[in-house]
XYZ file of C-alpha atoms in Angstrom:
91
model
C 99.728 87.126 133.760
C 97.208 87.892 131.063
C 96.870 85.698 128.009
C 97.224 87.807 124.876
C 95.819 86.398 121.667
C 98.958 86.471 119.530
C 97.086 85.252 116.457
C 94.664 88.184 116.581
C 95.122 90.509 113.603
C 96.121 94.101 114.229
C 95.352 97.106 112.062
C 97.736 99.983 111.556
C 97.037 103.271 109.862
C 99.995 104.934 108.188
C 100.357 107.548 105.489
C 101.385 105.973 102.177
C 104.632 107.945 102.390
C 105.587 106.171 105.588
C 104.504 102.857 104.123
C 106.754 103.379 101.106
C 109.762 104.159 103.282
C 109.145 101.138 105.526
C 108.695 98.854 102.519
C 111.861 100.242 100.921
C 113.892 99.635 104.075
C 112.538 96.115 104.506
C 112.820 95.071 100.880
C 116.031 96.706 99.758
C 118.098 97.633 102.781
C 117.536 94.530 104.915
C 117.335 91.966 102.113
C 120.758 90.535 101.543
C 122.482 92.851 103.993
C 125.122 91.427 106.340
C 122.825 92.441 109.216
C 120.240 90.010 107.829
C 122.643 87.140 108.615
C 122.462 88.064 112.297
C 118.659 87.758 112.491
C 117.112 84.638 113.945
C 114.618 82.663 111.881
C 111.782 84.194 113.911
C 113.067 87.716 113.294
C 113.383 87.039 109.559
C 109.798 85.697 109.419
C 108.535 88.802 111.241
C 110.398 91.083 108.812
C 109.074 89.173 105.785
C 105.533 89.342 107.175
C 105.833 93.098 107.641
C 107.287 93.468 104.138
C 104.344 91.486 102.709
C 101.866 93.596 104.682
C 103.430 96.804 103.374
C 103.495 95.512 99.802
C 99.822 94.473 99.961
C 98.800 97.850 101.372
C 100.761 99.655 98.661
C 98.935 97.576 96.048
C 95.615 98.380 97.747
C 96.523 102.068 97.419
C 97.237 101.755 93.695
C 101.023 101.701 93.925
C 102.187 98.956 91.607
C 105.383 97.841 89.896
C 107.411 100.683 88.450
C 110.684 101.122 86.646
C 113.739 101.684 88.818
C 113.714 105.389 87.911
C 110.025 105.705 88.865
C 110.604 103.872 92.168
C 113.544 106.113 92.981
C 111.392 109.168 92.291
C 108.506 107.969 94.455
C 110.876 106.969 97.274
C 112.491 110.426 97.063
C 109.022 112.015 97.316
C 108.130 109.743 100.243
C 111.401 110.648 101.977
C 110.594 114.346 101.653
C 107.036 113.703 102.870
C 108.083 111.904 106.050
C 110.410 114.789 106.895
C 107.302 116.973 107.282
C 105.773 114.773 109.982
C 106.793 115.755 113.508
C 108.738 113.067 115.320
C 109.207 113.613 119.039
C 112.105 111.164 119.287
C 114.195 113.384 116.985
C 114.171 116.306 119.464
């Protein structure tokens, strides 16, 4: 059995559109949902870490706090954007 370094940092490259959708799911759809009650503490920490990573990357890409209307508009644009990216699992 190999010994993976679980503390090693990983880098992911995603379009900002995907990042917005992921952040939106993590921050608004999983936060406070009944499903969230079923997650273990470890799963919740992993989700929060991913949410923080997404939020930091959005900030690094110049996407900052917006009004609810502005967020809804940018999420709508991101949703349309991700529809243009081929996804083999949808076939």
